[in-house]
Amino acid sequence: MRIRDMRVNHLCEPLGYQLSPLSFSWKCTEIEGAKKQEWARIRIYHGEKLIYDSGEDSAADSLDTSVDLALEPRTRYRWTVEVLADNGECACGESFFETGKMQENWNGRWISPKASKETPGILRKVFSAEAAEQARLYICGLGVYEVYLNGEKVGQEYLAPGYHSYDFHAQVSTYAVDGLLKDGENELQIWLGDGWFRGRLGFDGGYTDLYGDRTYAIAELYAGNTCILATDETWQCGKSPVIFSNIYDGEVFDARMLKGIAMSDAAENSSDADASEKQNDVWESAEAAIPDRLGECRENLNNLTAEARSYAALCDRMNLPIVKKESFPIQEVLHTPKKETVLDFGQELTGWVEFECSLPAGMQIRLTGSEIMQNDCFYNENYRTAKTEFTYISDGEKRHVRPHFTFYCFRYIKAELLDAEGNEVPFTDIDAFGFIAWHLRSDFDAIGSIETGNAKVDRLFANAMWGQKDNFLDVPTDCPQRDERLGWTGDAQVFSETACYNMFMPAFYRKYLWDMRAEQSILGGSVPNVVPRLKQGMVAEHGSCPWGDAGVVIPWNVYLHYGSRTLLAECYEGMKGWVDNQRRRDESVEGPHLIKDGFHFADWLALDNPMPGPFGATDPLYIASAYYYRCTSAVADAAAILGYEADAAEYRKLAGEIKLAIQDTYFDENGLCKCETQTGSSIAIMYGLNKDEAARKAEGEKLSERVTANNNHLNTGFVGTTILCPALTETGSGSQAVDLLLNEDYPGWLYSVNLGATTIWERWNSVESDGTINAEGMNSLNHYSYGSIEAWMYGYTAGIRPLEPGFRKARIEPHADERLGHVNCSLQTAAGLYRSSWKYEDGRCSYEIEVPFNAEAELVLDGKSMTLTAGVYRF
Ligand code: BGC
């Protein structure tokens, strides 16, 4: 037996993260006959000193064992876990975690490049030091930053500190810079970009300077336990070669301005190493400046001065780093009728393109992204105002080039070569540039996979995976390409179950929900339509259902999938805050417990409404009330789990009243939903709103008839699509759900696959059957919501669903269908690896099931159920 995947707060070997409350998890593999854990023992060491010992604890939970321990700032702790299994085998694992500055005071002061109202700039300090074995950098740069110590890029991440609610908190990153300090003169540079903090953000032109109108940084460098450098007015500032950047429009990098800036990686060229001689004509004094809007919305910082607040708002990071995950070479170079040169990377991805450049000084290369070609020509009008352009101006040196403070989403890149006057010149040898596309996202990994006997279904599965990869760059965005890329809560909510199946998401969502709770704190518990919230009116609205319901649905899905009671407890106030807000809204209008008014996106983009527009036909107040019931029930369940008995009773009672009110208002005397849409019935079935099992079954029949009447096609939007196939399957029409999956014409999932999609589209007909893009203004080819079909594939086709949180206990109920030939599903859950496979051969179906150590599955095959413990089984 071996211990693997040792995590602290869902992170392996975290460095400088928010670790309070502290929670440990681990997995046992190579179990050879062992089934259950008898006990586990956690020990924590500070240096050699044992500071915590749980003893042999039979209640220790490998999904989440929280330890109440006061930690010290900037301190590394070693921890071990020892596990005894029921066959007498024992295994031990060792790992570590290290704290950041926590709430410690800062020696560093906020500084800013002088001209940073105009351009973001670079901050730097030349200092003398000694080589140090162990060194740490604690830093926050606003808007976004990259740091270089002696020309080496510090850390593997990009676009730090990411996108969060800066008016509540600002994340500090901790970097190990062991070995980068040298004896004598050293140089630290902080490159700054506008990012989300002050760059253009929001649609319809958007806003600039959302959280501040210049760029800033604060940093401290430690050698061992000694602070050897801190930001102050003795730092210098200089102009950056990044002469323009923002999230939507891209970046202009003028390599001629690298003169005097010794760098690596930013635009690699070793011959720059001695260039610091010329520094005097480049550098001037930096300014002390306070980012005076940091933390301005946080109630507990209200009575502080702006300066004090700007320090108090600093906190150890929550977010996963944004990293390069995979690379793609050019698949094909296209020469279009308009004489454009377009690089096709074969997959729509979020990230950027890197290349080698040795053009003469002044020559430029311009790269523009798009997701589809039209009439064999380059097209990106659906990006609306987002320019999505990277321009590099050569200084005549050979350099490796990449963007710094932007990202795009693209499959196609139009490449243009311009001479010093800006005239386009033809490429002579495109291969010489070695163009390579890098996919960037938050650093989480896949845990789920499904492979079937149908290549188109497999492509659909991959497309939905890409929907997640491309849209989870620090916040779950609606889309990664046009002038939006915002943390729309409705999109995030409907996809969250799928996201939790696909990838290991607890740390990612922990950060999103932290921002969400912050925003809720000044909205009376209401949840904004986008998190972080945009401030100035336009979409800074809140409380629309089921967008706001993200406040409960996401933390609850995260709990069901990963089983962390500690994280549930952290999220509880936000969950309750949303339901209390809904309750006040409900009670402000006379009548039973329902949502009776307000604007709700509801079944956004459904096709069932005879009225043109993005709104579905299902009554928005029915949907809002159903979610009100669902969320209130989840809060009651969460309260019971966390031992808040009074809350559990109160919300249980409220949920019962809401359910009765929904049944009275929206259901007929036979217990059937009066909203006669696919979505209406699916909600009734999946959220348990029918009065009894017979009514639920009858609702299922109605749903099935409705699908049949619609030419056996779906017509659902964001809400209905997530639950339509589960509702059909739950009520005995599983084979009709497979019909919907396999439909190749519009509207259906494989329609997009047949048209060459490599991601999930925003609309069922984002592209018409002749390949023309739907001209409606809101049309992205990378919106993950309809990718939520994957949750049905995991939970029903392969049939693996959590029966107890974190899959400590699973229900495995595969729904085999000969048309798919076979299904192989593996799911590396928090509790360990489950597999569910089936295959048809000569009309007979065989199954193979795997259950991990210390877990249990209730297997249901042909209506018969049996309990399986750890092991591999064939039927
Ligand atoms: C976004 C959506 C979002 C919607 C709400 C759109 O512009 O792209 O996915 O949820 O607005 O209205």
mmCIF file of N, CA, C and O in Angstrom, residues 601-648:
data_model
loop_
_atom_site.group_PDB
_atom_site.id
_atom_site.type_symbol
_atom_site.label_atom_id
_atom_site.label_comp_id
_atom_site.label_asym_id
_atom_site.label_seq_id
_atom_site.Cartn_x
_atom_site.Cartn_y
_atom_site.Cartn_z
ATOM 1 N N PHE A 601 -32.901 35.546 -15.624
ATOM 2 C CA PHE A 601 -32.465 35.022 -16.927
ATOM 3 C C PHE A 601 -33.147 33.690 -17.234
ATOM 4 O O PHE A 601 -33.351 33.331 -18.380
ATOM 5 N N ALA A 602 -33.428 32.934 -16.183
ATOM 6 C CA ALA A 602 -34.159 31.668 -16.274
ATOM 7 C C ALA A 602 -33.555 30.733 -17.337
ATOM 8 O O ALA A 602 -32.345 30.573 -17.375
ATOM 9 N N ASP A 603 -34.401 30.151 -18.206
ATOM 10 C CA ASP A 603 -33.878 29.139 -19.150
ATOM 11 C C ASP A 603 -33.291 29.839 -20.386
ATOM 12 O O ASP A 603 -33.761 29.680 -21.513
ATOM 13 N N TRP A 604 -32.239 30.572 -20.110
ATOM 14 C CA TRP A 604 -31.547 31.425 -21.085
ATOM 15 C C TRP A 604 -31.224 30.662 -22.372
ATOM 16 O O TRP A 604 -30.683 29.560 -22.315
ATOM 17 N N LEU A 605 -31.589 31.256 -23.500
ATOM 18 C CA LEU A 605 -31.281 30.738 -24.838
ATOM 19 C C LEU A 605 -32.025 29.461 -25.229
ATOM 20 O O LEU A 605 -31.647 28.793 -26.197
ATOM 21 N N ALA A 606 -33.102 29.120 -24.477
ATOM 22 C CA ALA A 606 -33.918 27.968 -24.884
ATOM 23 C C ALA A 606 -34.602 28.295 -26.211
ATOM 24 O O ALA A 606 -34.796 29.458 -26.562
ATOM 25 N N LEU A 607 -34.978 27.230 -26.906
ATOM 26 C CA LEU A 607 -35.546 27.422 -28.254
ATOM 27 C C LEU A 607 -37.062 27.317 -28.261
ATOM 28 O O LEU A 607 -37.677 27.305 -29.324
ATOM 29 N N ASP A 608 -37.663 27.223 -27.067
ATOM 30 C CA ASP A 608 -39.090 26.905 -27.044
ATOM 31 C C ASP A 608 -40.001 28.130 -27.016
ATOM 32 O O ASP A 608 -41.210 28.002 -26.942
ATOM 33 N N ASN A 609 -39.433 29.317 -27.063
ATOM 34 C CA ASN A 609 -40.263 30.509 -26.948
ATOM 35 C C ASN A 609 -40.632 31.051 -28.332
ATOM 36 O O ASN A 609 -39.739 31.396 -29.107
ATOM 37 N N PRO A 610 -41.947 31.118 -28.647
ATOM 38 C CA PRO A 610 -42.322 31.680 -29.955
ATOM 39 C C PRO A 610 -41.914 33.143 -30.103
ATOM 40 O O PRO A 610 -41.709 33.627 -31.215
ATOM 41 N N MET A 611 -41.743 33.821 -28.960
ATOM 42 C CA MET A 611 -41.258 35.211 -29.021
ATOM 43 C C MET A 611 -39.767 35.187 -29.334
ATOM 44 O O MET A 611 -39.021 34.480 -28.667
ATOM 45 N N PRO A 612 -39.313 35.969 -30.301
ATOM 46 C CA PRO A 612 -37.878 35.964 -30.572
ATOM 47 C C PRO A 612 -37.092 36.555 -29.405
ATOM 48 O O PRO A 612 -37.643 37.355 -28.641
ATOM 49 N N GLY A 613 -35.878 36.144 -29.244
ATOM 50 C CA GLY A 613 -35.048 36.671 -28.156
ATOM 51 C C GLY A 613 -34.415 35.544 -27.376
ATOM 52 O O GLY A 613 -34.652 34.369 -27.652
ATOM 53 N N PRO A 614 -33.611 35.906 -26.385
ATOM 54 C CA PRO A 614 -32.823 34.893 -25.683
ATOM 55 C C PRO A 614 -33.575 34.172 -24.553
ATOM 56 O O PRO A 614 -33.029 33.263 -23.948
ATOM 57 N N PHE A 615 -34.821 34.577 -24.267
ATOM 58 C CA PHE A 615 -35.499 34.005 -23.099
ATOM 59 C C PHE A 615 -36.328 32.784 -23.471
ATOM 60 O O PHE A 615 -37.055 32.794 -24.451
ATOM 61 N N GLY A 616 -36.220 31.739 -22.653
ATOM 62 C CA GLY A 616 -36.982 30.517 -22.884
ATOM 63 C C GLY A 616 -38.444 30.706 -22.494
ATOM 64 O O GLY A 616 -38.829 31.713 -21.897
ATOM 65 N N ALA A 617 -39.258 29.695 -22.832
ATOM 66 C CA ALA A 617 -40.707 29.808 -22.608
ATOM 67 C C ALA A 617 -41.109 29.416 -21.178
ATOM 68 O O ALA A 617 -42.190 29.775 -20.719
ATOM 69 N N THR A 618 -40.276 28.679 -20.478
ATOM 70 C CA THR A 618 -40.660 28.228 -19.138
ATOM 71 C C THR A 618 -40.748 29.428 -18.199
ATOM 72 O O THR A 618 -39.814 30.244 -18.147
ATOM 73 N N ASP A 619 -41.854 29.510 -17.465
ATOM 74 C CA ASP A 619 -42.107 30.644 -16.578
ATOM 75 C C ASP A 619 -40.892 30.903 -15.662
ATOM 76 O O ASP A 619 -40.526 30.060 -14.842
ATOM 77 N N PRO A 620 -40.272 32.084 -15.789
ATOM 78 C CA PRO A 620 -39.076 32.375 -14.984
ATOM 79 C C PRO A 620 -39.348 32.304 -13.479
ATOM 80 O O PRO A 620 -38.465 31.929 -12.714
ATOM 81 N N LEU A 621 -40.568 32.626 -13.076
ATOM 82 C CA LEU A 621 -40.845 32.603 -11.631
ATOM 83 C C LEU A 621 -41.002 31.171 -11.115
ATOM 84 O O LEU A 621 -40.707 30.885 -9.954
ATOM 85 N N TYR A 622 -41.418 30.267 -11.989
ATOM 86 C CA TYR A 622 -41.430 28.842 -11.616
ATOM 87 C C TYR A 622 -39.982 28.359 -11.436
ATOM 88 O O TYR A 622 -39.642 27.719 -10.437
ATOM 89 N N ILE A 623 -39.141 28.727 -12.400
ATOM 90 C CA ILE A 623 -37.731 28.307 -12.311
ATOM 91 C C ILE A 623 -37.087 28.901 -11.054
ATOM 92 O O ILE A 623 -36.419 28.196 -10.288
ATOM 93 N N ALA A 624 -37.345 30.193 -10.827
ATOM 94 C CA ALA A 624 -36.741 30.851 -9.666
ATOM 95 C C ALA A 624 -37.225 30.207 -8.364
ATOM 96 O O ALA A 624 -36.448 29.992 -7.429
ATOM 97 N N SER A 625 -38.511 29.872 -8.317
ATOM 98 C CA SER A 625 -39.055 29.261 -7.101
ATOM 99 C C SER A 625 -38.504 27.847 -6.900
ATOM 100 O O SER A 625 -38.221 27.427 -5.781
ATOM 101 N N ALA A 626 -38.358 27.116 -8.017
ATOM 102 C CA ALA A 626 -37.807 25.760 -7.919
ATOM 103 C C ALA A 626 -36.379 25.814 -7.369
ATOM 104 O O ALA A 626 -35.982 25.006 -6.519
ATOM 105 N N TYR A 627 -35.614 26.779 -7.856
ATOM 106 C CA TYR A 627 -34.250 26.936 -7.336
ATOM 107 C C TYR A 627 -34.264 27.395 -5.878
ATOM 108 O O TYR A 627 -33.398 27.008 -5.091
ATOM 109 N N TYR A 628 -35.220 28.213 -5.536
ATOM 110 C CA TYR A 628 -35.378 28.671 -4.141
ATOM 111 C C TYR A 628 -35.563 27.439 -3.243
ATOM 112 O O TYR A 628 -34.919 27.296 -2.200
ATOM 113 N N TYR A 629 -36.397 26.514 -3.711
ATOM 114 C CA TYR A 629 -36.629 25.278 -2.954
ATOM 115 C C TYR A 629 -35.341 24.451 -2.885
ATOM 116 O O TYR A 629 -34.919 23.994 -1.824
ATOM 117 N N ARG A 630 -34.714 24.306 -4.040
ATOM 118 C CA ARG A 630 -33.499 23.490 -4.125
ATOM 119 C C ARG A 630 -32.414 24.057 -3.196
ATOM 120 O O ARG A 630 -31.741 23.333 -2.461
ATOM 121 N N CYS A 631 -32.238 25.368 -3.233
ATOM 122 C CA CYS A 631 -31.187 26.001 -2.424
ATOM 123 C C CYS A 631 -31.520 25.936 -0.938
ATOM 124 O O CYS A 631 -30.639 25.700 -0.107
ATOM 125 N N THR A 632 -32.795 26.142 -0.616
ATOM 126 C CA THR A 632 -33.177 26.084 0.797
ATOM 127 C C THR A 632 -32.954 24.662 1.336
ATOM 128 O O THR A 632 -32.449 24.476 2.448
ATOM 129 N N SER A 633 -33.294 23.662 0.529
ATOM 130 C CA SER A 633 -33.059 22.268 0.964
ATOM 131 C C SER A 633 -31.566 22.019 1.159
ATOM 132 O O SER A 633 -31.160 21.361 2.124
ATOM 133 N N ALA A 634 -30.738 22.538 0.234
ATOM 134 C CA ALA A 634 -29.288 22.311 0.357
ATOM 135 C C ALA A 634 -28.744 22.997 1.610
ATOM 136 O O ALA A 634 -27.868 22.445 2.294
ATOM 137 N N VAL A 635 -29.266 24.177 1.930
ATOM 138 C CA VAL A 635 -28.801 24.852 3.150
ATOM 139 C C VAL A 635 -29.220 24.041 4.377
ATOM 140 O O VAL A 635 -28.434 23.877 5.323
ATOM 141 N N ALA A 636 -30.436 23.494 4.340
ATOM 142 C CA ALA A 636 -30.873 22.648 5.464
ATOM 143 C C ALA A 636 -29.947 21.432 5.599
ATOM 144 O O ALA A 636 -29.504 21.095 6.705
ATOM 145 N N ASP A 637 -29.611 20.799 4.477
ATOM 146 C CA ASP A 637 -28.709 19.631 4.520
ATOM 147 C C ASP A 637 -27.331 20.029 5.035
ATOM 148 O O ASP A 637 -26.733 19.333 5.853
ATOM 149 N N ALA A 638 -26.840 21.156 4.533
ATOM 150 C CA ALA A 638 -25.514 21.608 4.962
ATOM 151 C C ALA A 638 -25.517 21.895 6.462
ATOM 152 O O ALA A 638 -24.590 21.503 7.186
ATOM 153 N N ALA A 639 -26.578 22.541 6.930
ATOM 154 C CA ALA A 639 -26.667 22.856 8.359
ATOM 155 C C ALA A 639 -26.646 21.566 9.180
ATOM 156 O O ALA A 639 -25.955 21.477 10.208
ATOM 157 N N ALA A 640 -27.367 20.566 8.716
ATOM 158 C CA ALA A 640 -27.412 19.298 9.459
ATOM 159 C C ALA A 640 -26.015 18.673 9.508
ATOM 160 O O ALA A 640 -25.563 18.198 10.555
ATOM 161 N N ILE A 641 -25.312 18.706 8.386
ATOM 162 C CA ILE A 641 -23.965 18.120 8.316
ATOM 163 C C ILE A 641 -23.009 18.857 9.248
ATOM 164 O O ILE A 641 -22.160 18.259 9.903
ATOM 165 N N LEU A 642 -23.177 20.171 9.306
ATOM 166 C CA LEU A 642 -22.254 20.977 10.108
ATOM 167 C C LEU A 642 -22.680 21.055 11.573
ATOM 168 O O LEU A 642 -22.011 21.690 12.387
ATOM 169 N N GLY A 643 -23.801 20.419 11.890
ATOM 170 C CA GLY A 643 -24.250 20.390 13.285
ATOM 171 C C GLY A 643 -24.979 21.654 13.726
ATOM 172 O O GLY A 643 -25.110 21.912 14.917
ATOM 173 N N TYR A 644 -25.469 22.442 12.796
ATOM 174 C CA TYR A 644 -26.253 23.628 13.154
ATOM 175 C C TYR A 644 -27.719 23.220 13.178
ATOM 176 O O TYR A 644 -28.461 23.429 12.211
ATOM 177 N N GLU A 645 -28.122 22.640 14.299
ATOM 178 C CA GLU A 645 -29.428 21.979 14.302
ATOM 179 C C GLU A 645 -30.603 22.943 14.131
ATOM 180 O O GLU A 645 -31.575 22.632 13.433
ATOM 181 N N ALA A 646 -30.506 24.099 14.786
ATOM 182 C CA ALA A 646 -31.626 25.050 14.689
ATOM 183 C C ALA A 646 -31.805 25.486 13.228
ATOM 184 O O ALA A 646 -32.928 25.518 12.710
ATOM 185 N N ASP A 647 -30.687 25.782 12.566
ATOM 186 C CA ASP A 647 -30.761 26.163 11.148
ATOM 187 C C ASP A 647 -31.352 25.029 10.320
ATOM 188 O O ASP A 647 -32.203 25.251 9.456
ATOM 189 N N ALA A 648 -30.874 23.821 10.599
ATOM 190 C CA ALA A 648 -31.343 22.674 9.813
ATOM 191 C C ALA A 648 -32.861 22.588 9.895
ATOM 192 O O ALA A 648 -33.544 22.437 8.869
#
